[in-house]
Short mmCIF file of C-alpha atoms and ligand atoms in Angstrom, two decimals:
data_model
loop_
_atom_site.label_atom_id
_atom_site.label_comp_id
_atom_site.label_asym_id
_atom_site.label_seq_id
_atom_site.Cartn_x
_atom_site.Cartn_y
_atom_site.Cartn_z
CA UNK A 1 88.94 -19.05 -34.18
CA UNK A 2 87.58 -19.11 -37.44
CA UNK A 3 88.51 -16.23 -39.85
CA UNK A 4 86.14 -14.26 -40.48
CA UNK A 5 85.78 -12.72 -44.61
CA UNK A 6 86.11 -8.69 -44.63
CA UNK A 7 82.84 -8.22 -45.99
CA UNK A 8 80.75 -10.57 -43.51
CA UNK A 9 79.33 -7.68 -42.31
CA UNK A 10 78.49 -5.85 -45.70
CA UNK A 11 75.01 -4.00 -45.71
CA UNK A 12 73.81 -2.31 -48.51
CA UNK A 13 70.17 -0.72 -46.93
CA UNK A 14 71.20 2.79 -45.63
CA UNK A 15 68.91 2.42 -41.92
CA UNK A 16 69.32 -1.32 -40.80
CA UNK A 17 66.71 -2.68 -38.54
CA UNK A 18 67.57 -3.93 -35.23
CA UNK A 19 66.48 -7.54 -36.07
CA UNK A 20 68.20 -7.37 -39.55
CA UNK A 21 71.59 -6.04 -37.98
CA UNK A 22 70.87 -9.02 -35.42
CA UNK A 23 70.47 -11.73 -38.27
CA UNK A 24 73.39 -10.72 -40.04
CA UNK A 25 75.81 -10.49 -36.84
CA UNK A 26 74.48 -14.13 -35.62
CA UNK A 27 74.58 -16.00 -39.17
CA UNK A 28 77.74 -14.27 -40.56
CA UNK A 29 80.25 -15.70 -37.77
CA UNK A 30 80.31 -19.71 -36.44
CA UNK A 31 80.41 -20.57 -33.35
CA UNK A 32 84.01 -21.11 -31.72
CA UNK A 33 85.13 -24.78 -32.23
CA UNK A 34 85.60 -27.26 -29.04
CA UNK A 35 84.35 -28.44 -25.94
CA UNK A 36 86.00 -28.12 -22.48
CA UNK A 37 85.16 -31.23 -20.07
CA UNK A 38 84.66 -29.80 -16.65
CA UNK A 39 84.02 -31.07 -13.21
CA UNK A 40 79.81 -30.35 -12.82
CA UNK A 41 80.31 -28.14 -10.06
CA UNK A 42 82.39 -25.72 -12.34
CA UNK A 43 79.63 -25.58 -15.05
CA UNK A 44 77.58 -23.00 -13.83
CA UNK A 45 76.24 -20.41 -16.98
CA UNK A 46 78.40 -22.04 -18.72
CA UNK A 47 77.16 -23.63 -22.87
CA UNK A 48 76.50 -27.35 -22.87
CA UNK A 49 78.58 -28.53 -25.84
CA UNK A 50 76.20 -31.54 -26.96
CA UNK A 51 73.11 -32.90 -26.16
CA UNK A 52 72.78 -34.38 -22.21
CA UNK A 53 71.61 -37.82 -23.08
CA UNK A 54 69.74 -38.99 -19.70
CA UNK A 55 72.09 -42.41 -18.95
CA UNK A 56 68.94 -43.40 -16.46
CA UNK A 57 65.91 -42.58 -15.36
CA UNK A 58 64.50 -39.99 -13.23
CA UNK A 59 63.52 -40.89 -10.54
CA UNK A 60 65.28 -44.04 -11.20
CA UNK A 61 62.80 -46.30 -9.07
CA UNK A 62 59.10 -45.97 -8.69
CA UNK A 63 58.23 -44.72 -5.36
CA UNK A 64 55.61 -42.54 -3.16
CA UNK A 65 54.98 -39.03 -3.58
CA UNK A 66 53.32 -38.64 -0.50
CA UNK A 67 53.29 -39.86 3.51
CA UNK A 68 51.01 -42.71 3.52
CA UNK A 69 49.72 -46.33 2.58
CA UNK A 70 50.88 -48.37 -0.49
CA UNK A 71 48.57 -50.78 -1.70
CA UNK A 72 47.27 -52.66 -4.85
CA UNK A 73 44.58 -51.28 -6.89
CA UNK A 74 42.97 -53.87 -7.90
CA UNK A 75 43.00 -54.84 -3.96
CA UNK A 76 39.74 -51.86 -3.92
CA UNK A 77 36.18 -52.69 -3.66
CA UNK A 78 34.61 -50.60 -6.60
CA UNK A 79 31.91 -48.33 -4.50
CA UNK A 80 32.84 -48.78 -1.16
CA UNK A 81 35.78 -48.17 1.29
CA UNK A 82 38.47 -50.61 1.52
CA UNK A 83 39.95 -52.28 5.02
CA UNK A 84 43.14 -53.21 4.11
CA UNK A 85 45.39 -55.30 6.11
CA UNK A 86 48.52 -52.74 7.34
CA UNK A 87 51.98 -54.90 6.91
CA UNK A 88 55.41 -53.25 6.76
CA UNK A 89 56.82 -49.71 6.92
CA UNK A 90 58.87 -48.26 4.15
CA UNK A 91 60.92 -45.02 4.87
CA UNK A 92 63.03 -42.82 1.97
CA UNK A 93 66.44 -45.23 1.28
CA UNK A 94 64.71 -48.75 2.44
CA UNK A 95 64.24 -51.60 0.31
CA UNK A 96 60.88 -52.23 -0.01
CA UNK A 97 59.05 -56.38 0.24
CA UNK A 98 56.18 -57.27 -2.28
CA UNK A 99 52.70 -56.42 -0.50
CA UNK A 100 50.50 -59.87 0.31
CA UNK A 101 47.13 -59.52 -1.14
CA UNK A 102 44.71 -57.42 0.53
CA UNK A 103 47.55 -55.63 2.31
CA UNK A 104 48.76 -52.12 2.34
CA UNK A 105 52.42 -50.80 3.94
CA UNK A 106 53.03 -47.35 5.47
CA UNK A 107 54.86 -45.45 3.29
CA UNK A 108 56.65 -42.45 2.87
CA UNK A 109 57.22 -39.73 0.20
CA UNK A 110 60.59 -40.89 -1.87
CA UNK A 111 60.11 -44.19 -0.22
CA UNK A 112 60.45 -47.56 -3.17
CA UNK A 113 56.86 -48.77 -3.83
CA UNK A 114 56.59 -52.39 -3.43
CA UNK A 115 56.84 -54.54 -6.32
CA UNK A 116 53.89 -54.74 -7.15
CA UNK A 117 52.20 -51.85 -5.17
CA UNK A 118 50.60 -48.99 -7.66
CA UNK A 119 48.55 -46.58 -5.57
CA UNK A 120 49.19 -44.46 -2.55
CA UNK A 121 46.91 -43.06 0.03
CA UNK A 122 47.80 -40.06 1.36
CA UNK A 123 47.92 -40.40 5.42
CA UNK A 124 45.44 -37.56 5.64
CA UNK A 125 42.49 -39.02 3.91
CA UNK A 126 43.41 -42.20 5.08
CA UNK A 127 41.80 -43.72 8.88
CA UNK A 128 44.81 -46.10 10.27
CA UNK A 129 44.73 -48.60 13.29
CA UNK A 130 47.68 -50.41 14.71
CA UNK A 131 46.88 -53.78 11.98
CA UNK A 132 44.68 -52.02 8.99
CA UNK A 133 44.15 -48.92 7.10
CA UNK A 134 40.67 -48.04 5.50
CA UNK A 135 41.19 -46.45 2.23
CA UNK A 136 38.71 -44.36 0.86
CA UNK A 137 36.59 -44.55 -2.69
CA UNK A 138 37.93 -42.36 -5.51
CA UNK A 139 41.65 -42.54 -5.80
CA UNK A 140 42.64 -43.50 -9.23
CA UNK A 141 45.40 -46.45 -10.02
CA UNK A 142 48.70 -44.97 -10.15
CA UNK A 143 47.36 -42.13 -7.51
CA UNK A 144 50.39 -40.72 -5.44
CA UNK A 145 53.04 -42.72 -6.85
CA UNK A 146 56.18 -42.10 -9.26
CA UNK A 147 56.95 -44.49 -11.75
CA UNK A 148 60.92 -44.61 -12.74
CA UNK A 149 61.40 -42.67 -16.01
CA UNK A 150 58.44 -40.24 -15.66
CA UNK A 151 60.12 -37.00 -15.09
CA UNK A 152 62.81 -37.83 -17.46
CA UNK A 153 62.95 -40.95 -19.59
CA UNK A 154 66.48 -43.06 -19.55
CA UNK A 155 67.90 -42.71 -23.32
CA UNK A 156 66.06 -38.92 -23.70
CA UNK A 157 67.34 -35.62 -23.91
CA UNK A 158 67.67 -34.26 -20.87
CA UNK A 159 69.26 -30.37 -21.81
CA UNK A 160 70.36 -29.76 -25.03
CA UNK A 161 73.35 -28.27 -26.80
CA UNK A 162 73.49 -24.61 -26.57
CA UNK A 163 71.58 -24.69 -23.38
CA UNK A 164 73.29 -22.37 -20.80
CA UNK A 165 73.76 -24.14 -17.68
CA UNK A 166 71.62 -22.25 -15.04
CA UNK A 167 70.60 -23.73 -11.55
CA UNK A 168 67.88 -26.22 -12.95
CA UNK A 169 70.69 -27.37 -15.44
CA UNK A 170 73.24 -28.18 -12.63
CA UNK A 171 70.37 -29.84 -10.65
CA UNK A 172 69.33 -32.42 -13.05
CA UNK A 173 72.92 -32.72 -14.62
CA UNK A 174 73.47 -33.51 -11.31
CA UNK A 175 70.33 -35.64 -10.65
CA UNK A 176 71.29 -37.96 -13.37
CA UNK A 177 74.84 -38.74 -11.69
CA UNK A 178 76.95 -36.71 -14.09
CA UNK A 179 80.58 -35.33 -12.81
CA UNK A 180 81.55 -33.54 -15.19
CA UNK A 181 80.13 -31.91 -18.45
CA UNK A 182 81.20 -31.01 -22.04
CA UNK A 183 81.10 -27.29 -22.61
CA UNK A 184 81.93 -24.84 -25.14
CA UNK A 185 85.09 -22.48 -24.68
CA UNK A 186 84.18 -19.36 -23.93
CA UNK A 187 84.73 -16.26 -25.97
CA UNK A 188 87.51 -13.61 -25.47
CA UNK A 189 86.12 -9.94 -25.61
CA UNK A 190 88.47 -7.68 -25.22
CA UNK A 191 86.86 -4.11 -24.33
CA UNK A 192 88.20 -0.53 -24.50
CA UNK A 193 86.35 3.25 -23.87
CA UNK A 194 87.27 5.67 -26.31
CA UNK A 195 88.03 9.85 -26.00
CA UNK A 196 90.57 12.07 -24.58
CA UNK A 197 87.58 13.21 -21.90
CA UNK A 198 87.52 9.86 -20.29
CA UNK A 199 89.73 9.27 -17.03
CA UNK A 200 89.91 6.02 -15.16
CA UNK A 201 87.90 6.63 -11.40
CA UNK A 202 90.59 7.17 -8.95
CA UNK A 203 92.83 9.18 -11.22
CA UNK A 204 92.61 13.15 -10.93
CA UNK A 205 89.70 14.59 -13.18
CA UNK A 206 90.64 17.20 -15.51
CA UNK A 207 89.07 20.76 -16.25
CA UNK A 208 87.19 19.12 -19.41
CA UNK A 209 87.09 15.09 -18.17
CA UNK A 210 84.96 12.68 -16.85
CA UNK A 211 85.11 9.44 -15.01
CA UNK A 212 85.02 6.41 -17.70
CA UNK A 213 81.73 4.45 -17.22
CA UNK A 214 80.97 2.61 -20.23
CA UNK A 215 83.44 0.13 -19.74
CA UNK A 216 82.01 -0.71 -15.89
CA UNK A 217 78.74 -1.00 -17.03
CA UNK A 218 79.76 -3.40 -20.06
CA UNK A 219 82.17 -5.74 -18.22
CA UNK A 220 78.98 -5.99 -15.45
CA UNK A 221 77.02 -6.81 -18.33
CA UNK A 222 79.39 -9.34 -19.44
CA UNK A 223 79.45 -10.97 -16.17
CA UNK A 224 76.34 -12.59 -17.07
CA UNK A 225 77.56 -14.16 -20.13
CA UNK A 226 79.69 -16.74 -20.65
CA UNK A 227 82.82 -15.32 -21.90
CA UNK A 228 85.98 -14.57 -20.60
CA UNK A 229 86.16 -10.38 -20.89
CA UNK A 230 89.34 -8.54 -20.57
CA UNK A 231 89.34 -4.52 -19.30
CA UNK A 232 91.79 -3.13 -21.96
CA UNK A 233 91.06 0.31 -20.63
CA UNK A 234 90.49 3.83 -22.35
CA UNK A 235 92.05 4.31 -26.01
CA UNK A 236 92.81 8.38 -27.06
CA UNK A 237 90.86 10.36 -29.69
CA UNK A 238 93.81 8.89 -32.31
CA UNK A 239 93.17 6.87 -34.90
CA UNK A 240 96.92 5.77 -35.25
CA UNK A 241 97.23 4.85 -31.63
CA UNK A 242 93.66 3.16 -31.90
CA UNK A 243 94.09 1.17 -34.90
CA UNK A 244 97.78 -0.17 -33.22
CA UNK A 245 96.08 -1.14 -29.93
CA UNK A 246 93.29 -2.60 -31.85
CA UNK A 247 95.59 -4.97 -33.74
CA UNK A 248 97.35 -6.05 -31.11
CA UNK A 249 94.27 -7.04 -29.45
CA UNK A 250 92.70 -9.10 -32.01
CA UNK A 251 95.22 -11.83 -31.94
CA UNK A 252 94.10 -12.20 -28.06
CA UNK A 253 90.61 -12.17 -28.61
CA UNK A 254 87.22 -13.86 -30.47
CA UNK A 255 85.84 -10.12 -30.19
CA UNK A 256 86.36 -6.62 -29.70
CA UNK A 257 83.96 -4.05 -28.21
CA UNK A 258 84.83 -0.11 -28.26
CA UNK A 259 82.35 2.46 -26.89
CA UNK A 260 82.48 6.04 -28.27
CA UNK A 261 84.28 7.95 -31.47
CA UNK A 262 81.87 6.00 -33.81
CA UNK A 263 79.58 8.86 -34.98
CA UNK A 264 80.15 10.82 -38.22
CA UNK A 265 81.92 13.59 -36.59
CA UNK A 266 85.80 14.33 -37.29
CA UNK A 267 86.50 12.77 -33.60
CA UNK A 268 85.17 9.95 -34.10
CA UNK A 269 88.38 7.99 -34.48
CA UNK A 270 87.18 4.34 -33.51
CA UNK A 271 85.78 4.21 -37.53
CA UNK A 272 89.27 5.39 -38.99
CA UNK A 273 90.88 2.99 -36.92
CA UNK A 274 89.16 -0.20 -38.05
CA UNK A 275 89.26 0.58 -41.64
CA UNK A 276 93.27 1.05 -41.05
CA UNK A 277 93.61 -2.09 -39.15
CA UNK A 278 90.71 -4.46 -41.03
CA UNK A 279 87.79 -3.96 -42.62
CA UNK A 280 84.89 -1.30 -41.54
CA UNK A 281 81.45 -1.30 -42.22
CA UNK A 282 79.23 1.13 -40.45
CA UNK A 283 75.50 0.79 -39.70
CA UNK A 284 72.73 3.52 -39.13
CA UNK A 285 71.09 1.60 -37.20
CA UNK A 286 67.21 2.44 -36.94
CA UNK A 287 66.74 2.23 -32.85
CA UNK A 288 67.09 5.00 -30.38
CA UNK A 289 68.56 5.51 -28.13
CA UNK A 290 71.85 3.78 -30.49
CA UNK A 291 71.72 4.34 -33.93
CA UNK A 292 75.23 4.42 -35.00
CA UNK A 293 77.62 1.83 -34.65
CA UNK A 294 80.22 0.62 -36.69
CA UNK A 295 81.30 -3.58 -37.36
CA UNK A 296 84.28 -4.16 -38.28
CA UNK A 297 86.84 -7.31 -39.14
CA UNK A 298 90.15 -6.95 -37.90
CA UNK A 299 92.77 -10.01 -38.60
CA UNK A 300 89.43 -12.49 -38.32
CA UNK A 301 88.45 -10.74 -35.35
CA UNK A 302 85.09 -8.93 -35.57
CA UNK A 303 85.17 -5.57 -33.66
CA UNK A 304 81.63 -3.65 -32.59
CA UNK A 305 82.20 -0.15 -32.09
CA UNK A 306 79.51 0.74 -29.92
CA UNK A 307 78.50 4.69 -29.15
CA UNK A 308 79.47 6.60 -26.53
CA UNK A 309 76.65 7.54 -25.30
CA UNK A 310 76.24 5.24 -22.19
CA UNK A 311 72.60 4.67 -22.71
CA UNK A 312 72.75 4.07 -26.43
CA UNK A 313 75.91 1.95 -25.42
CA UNK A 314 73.73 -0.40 -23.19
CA UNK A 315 70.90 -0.61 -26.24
CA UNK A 316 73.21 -1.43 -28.72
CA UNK A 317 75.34 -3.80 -26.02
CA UNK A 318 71.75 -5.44 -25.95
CA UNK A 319 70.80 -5.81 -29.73
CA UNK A 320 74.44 -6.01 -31.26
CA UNK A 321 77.22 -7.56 -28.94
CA UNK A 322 74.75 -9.77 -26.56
CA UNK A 323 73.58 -11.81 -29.69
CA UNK A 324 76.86 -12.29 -31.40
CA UNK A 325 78.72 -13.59 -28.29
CA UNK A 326 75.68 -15.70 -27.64
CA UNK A 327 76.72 -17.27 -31.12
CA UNK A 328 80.36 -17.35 -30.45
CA UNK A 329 79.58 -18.87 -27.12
CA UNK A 330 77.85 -21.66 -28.88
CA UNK A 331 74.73 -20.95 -26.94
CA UNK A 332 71.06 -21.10 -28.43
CA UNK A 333 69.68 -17.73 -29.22
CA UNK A 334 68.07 -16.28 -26.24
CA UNK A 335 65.37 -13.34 -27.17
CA UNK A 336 65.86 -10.55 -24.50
CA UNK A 337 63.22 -11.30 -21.64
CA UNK A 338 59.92 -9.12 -22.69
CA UNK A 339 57.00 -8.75 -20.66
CA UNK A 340 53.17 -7.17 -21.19
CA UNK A 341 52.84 -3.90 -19.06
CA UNK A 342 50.62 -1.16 -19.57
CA UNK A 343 51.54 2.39 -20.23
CA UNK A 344 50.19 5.64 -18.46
CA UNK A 345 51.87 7.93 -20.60
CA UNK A 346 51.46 9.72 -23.62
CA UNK A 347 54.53 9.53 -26.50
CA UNK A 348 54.85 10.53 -29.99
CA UNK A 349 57.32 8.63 -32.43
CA UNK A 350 59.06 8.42 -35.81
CA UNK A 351 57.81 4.93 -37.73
CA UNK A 352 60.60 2.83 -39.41
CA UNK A 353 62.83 2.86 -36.10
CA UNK A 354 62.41 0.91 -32.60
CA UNK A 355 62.65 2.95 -29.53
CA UNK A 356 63.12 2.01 -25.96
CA UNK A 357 61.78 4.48 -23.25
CA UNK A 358 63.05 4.17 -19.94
CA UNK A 359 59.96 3.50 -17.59
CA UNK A 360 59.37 2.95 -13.58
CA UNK A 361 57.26 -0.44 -12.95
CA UNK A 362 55.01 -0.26 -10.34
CA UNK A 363 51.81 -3.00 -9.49
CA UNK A 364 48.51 -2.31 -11.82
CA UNK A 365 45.31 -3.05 -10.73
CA UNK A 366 44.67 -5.07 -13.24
CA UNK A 367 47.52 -7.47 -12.68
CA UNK A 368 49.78 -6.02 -15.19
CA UNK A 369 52.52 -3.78 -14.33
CA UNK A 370 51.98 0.08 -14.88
CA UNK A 371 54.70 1.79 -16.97
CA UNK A 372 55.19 5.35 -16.07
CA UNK A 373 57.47 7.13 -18.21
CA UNK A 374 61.07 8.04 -16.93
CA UNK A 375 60.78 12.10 -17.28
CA UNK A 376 63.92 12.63 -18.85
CA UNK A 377 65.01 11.12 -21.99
CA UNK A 378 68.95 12.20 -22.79
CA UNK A 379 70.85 9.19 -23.98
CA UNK A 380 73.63 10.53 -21.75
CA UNK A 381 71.70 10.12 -18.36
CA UNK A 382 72.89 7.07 -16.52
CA UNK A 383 71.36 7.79 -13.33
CA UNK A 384 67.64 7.38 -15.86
CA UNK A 385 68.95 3.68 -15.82
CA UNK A 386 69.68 3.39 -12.28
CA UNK A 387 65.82 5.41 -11.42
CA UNK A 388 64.29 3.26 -13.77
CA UNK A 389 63.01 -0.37 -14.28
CA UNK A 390 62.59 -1.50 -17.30
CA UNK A 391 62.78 -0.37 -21.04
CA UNK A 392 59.46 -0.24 -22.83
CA UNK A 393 59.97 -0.71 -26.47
CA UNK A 394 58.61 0.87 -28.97
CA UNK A 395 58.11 -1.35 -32.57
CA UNK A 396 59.56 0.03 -35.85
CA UNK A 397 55.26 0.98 -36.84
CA UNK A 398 54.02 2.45 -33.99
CA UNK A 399 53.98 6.37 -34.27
CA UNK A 400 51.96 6.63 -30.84
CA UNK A 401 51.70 5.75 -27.55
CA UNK A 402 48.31 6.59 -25.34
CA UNK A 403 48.14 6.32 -22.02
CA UNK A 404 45.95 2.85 -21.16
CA UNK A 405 48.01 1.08 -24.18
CA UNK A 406 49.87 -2.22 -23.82
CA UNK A 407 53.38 -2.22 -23.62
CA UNK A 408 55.96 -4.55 -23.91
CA UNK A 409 58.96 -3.91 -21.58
CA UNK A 410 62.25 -5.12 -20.87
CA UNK A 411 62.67 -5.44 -16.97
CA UNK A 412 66.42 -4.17 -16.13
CA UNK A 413 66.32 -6.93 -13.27
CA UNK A 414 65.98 -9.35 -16.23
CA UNK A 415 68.53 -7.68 -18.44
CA UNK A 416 71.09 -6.99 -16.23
CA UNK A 417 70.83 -9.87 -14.32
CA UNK A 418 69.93 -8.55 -10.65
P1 AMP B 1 81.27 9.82 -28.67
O1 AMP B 1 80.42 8.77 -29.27
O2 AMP B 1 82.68 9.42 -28.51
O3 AMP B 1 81.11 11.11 -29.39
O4 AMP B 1 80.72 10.05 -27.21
C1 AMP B 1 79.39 10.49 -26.99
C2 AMP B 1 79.24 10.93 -25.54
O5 AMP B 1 79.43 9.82 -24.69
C3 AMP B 1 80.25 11.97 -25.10
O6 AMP B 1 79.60 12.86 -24.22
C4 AMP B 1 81.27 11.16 -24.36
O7 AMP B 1 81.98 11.92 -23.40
C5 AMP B 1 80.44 10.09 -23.72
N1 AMP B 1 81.23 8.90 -23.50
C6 AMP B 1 81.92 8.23 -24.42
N2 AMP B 1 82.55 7.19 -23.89
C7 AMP B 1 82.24 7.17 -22.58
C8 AMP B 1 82.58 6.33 -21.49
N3 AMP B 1 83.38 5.29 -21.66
N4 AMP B 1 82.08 6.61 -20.28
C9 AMP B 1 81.26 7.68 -20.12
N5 AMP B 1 80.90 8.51 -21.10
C10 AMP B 1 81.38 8.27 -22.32
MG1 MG B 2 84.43 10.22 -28.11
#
């Protein structure tokens, strides 16, 4: 990968905005060079590489969109119903003969229009016999047909670069005939859990531990993202030991993500260890649940130390990590998927930092989704993410929230991909 300078990250505000922090993370580092051909059915959430030129069109013949009779428009009588003569039968995958004048021929939806057939009558507002078919006034030339090209032109662009391959990707990739696709690599994240308190679930729990969560929830997160993520497992309140594993590490991987021991305390070992293995720079940053985290270089490896907390470990996942593997990936930034709700709660807040509240959805009466406050608000509580739907957030100016207000909130099925 590209090496990265020790001071890409370099920030001299003391509280960094979330969307600042974002910029700087997703315009400091490329993208990771080269393209991967792969069979089409391999693709999936994968990053297109280059721009899917459409080699033909689609649909690549002009045909019916409808059951019923193809005929010539100019074949209508202006005011009145038309009797036109009925003269061949065209089913989806026939070849279709040019119509005689006057004439119409059963058709059927997919079906190749004749030659020089425009219109289409759908069979139910059409009255058939055995030899004609009366068409009524009022359909427009063109009416219930498909010309080739007019869903996507030949010679277009079809998806572009940096377009994730979802399931409307792989259906007109596939539409269009392609076997295989260029895509970018995908990033390496390596991640580790910090702290002497953490054990691994099905080892014995200590007097003073607890089972290791963070790095669960953030290798489920990166499930959804194109990368290829590594569990390095849970690194010991050491700086030394830390700073060693992190090394190591960074040769193996475009990024590294740590949870916990990046606070200001005299534990917080993550911190010492970057700034003995690269370069540190740590950011205040101004969203809660989240606000410290630390960025750090190490052998042209960025590292984000994320906190511990596991709620303020998901935010920052969101605002920090999702962005700048979305630009390693080579992917187009994707804003987080934000909706309108409306709130029924009451909430006082600091200005000059974002907050997210953890909220229940349920169905409003006037169409919008009702927000109702989480009652609980620890950073630490994971079951408030697992009893909750959404997080509503709170912008850097608002100070208040009434009950009746307009919220926008960040659906968890969205975010986490369920
Ligand atoms: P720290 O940032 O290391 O001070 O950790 C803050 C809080 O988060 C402490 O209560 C830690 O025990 C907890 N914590 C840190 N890492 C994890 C983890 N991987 N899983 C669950 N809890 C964690
Ligand atoms: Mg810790």
């Amino acid at each position: 990968m590209a090496q990265l300078t020790d001071d890409c990250f370099a920030f001299g505000g003391t509280l960094m905005g979330v969307d600042e922090a974002e910029a700087l993370l997703t315009t400091r580092i490329p993208p990771l060079p080269g393209e991967e051909q792969l069979p089409l059915g391999t693709t999936l959430g994968r990053i297109l590489a280059r721009d899917l030129i459409a080699p033909m069109p689609l649909p690549p013949f002009h045909n019916s969109a409808v059951d019923g009779y193809a005929f010539r428009h100019a074949d209508l009588k202006a005011k009145l119903a038309t009797s036109l003569v009925l003269a061949g039968r065209i089913a989806a995958g026939d070849k279709a003969a040019a119509l005689a004048p006057g004439s119409a021929a059963r058709i059927f939806t997919g079906a190749p229009m004749p030659a020089n057939a425009d219109t289409v009558v759908m069979q139910e507002d059409a009255e058939a016999s055995v030899t004609s078919v009366l068409v009524p006034t009022g359909l427009k030339p063109g009416a219930n047909a498909r010309p080739a090209g007019e869903d996507v032109a030949q010679g277009s662009i079809a998806l572009r670069a940096g377009r994730r391959l979802d399931a409307p990707a792989m259906g007109l990739a596939a539409a269009l005939g392609c076997t295989h696709l260029g895509v970018k690599p995908r990033p390496r994240i390596g991640v580790f859990s910090t702290g002497d308190e953490l054990a691994q679930p099905g080892m014995p729990l200590g007097a003073a531990q607890t089972y290791d969560s963070n790095r669960f929830t953030l290798l489920a997160l990166l499930a959804a993202l194109p990368v290829e993520a590594t569990d390095l497992g849970i690194l010991p309140d050491d700086a030394a030991t830390t700073a060693s594993a992190l090394r190591s590490a960074a040769s193996k991987h475009d990024l590294l993500l740590t949870t916990g021991g990046v606070s200001t305390g005299e534990e917080d070992h993550v911190r010492a260890a970057i700034e003995a293995a690269g370069a540190l720079v740590f950011w205040r940053l101004a969203i809660k649940p989240g606000r410290p985290a630390a960025m750090g270089v190490i052998a042209g490896t960025p590292v984000i130390g994320l906190p511990g907390n596991p709620v303020a470990a998901v935010i920052t996942f969101l605002h920090l990590a999702r962005p700048l593997i979305l630009r390693l990936a080579g992917a187009a930034p994707r804003p987080l998927p934000r909706f309108a709700a409306r709130g029924d709660f009451a909430y006082r807040k600091k200005a000059g930092r974002r907050e997210y509240v953890r909220v229940t959805l349920a169905e409003g009466a006037d169409g919008l989704p009702v927000a109702t406050k989480f009652p609980r608000e620890g950073a630490g509580l994971l079951s408030s993410l697992t009893r909750s739907d959404a997080f509503a957030e709170l912008p850097e100016a608002v100070t208040e929230v009434a009950p009746g207000d307009l919220l926008r909130v960040l659906p968890f099925a969205a975010l986490f991909g369920t």
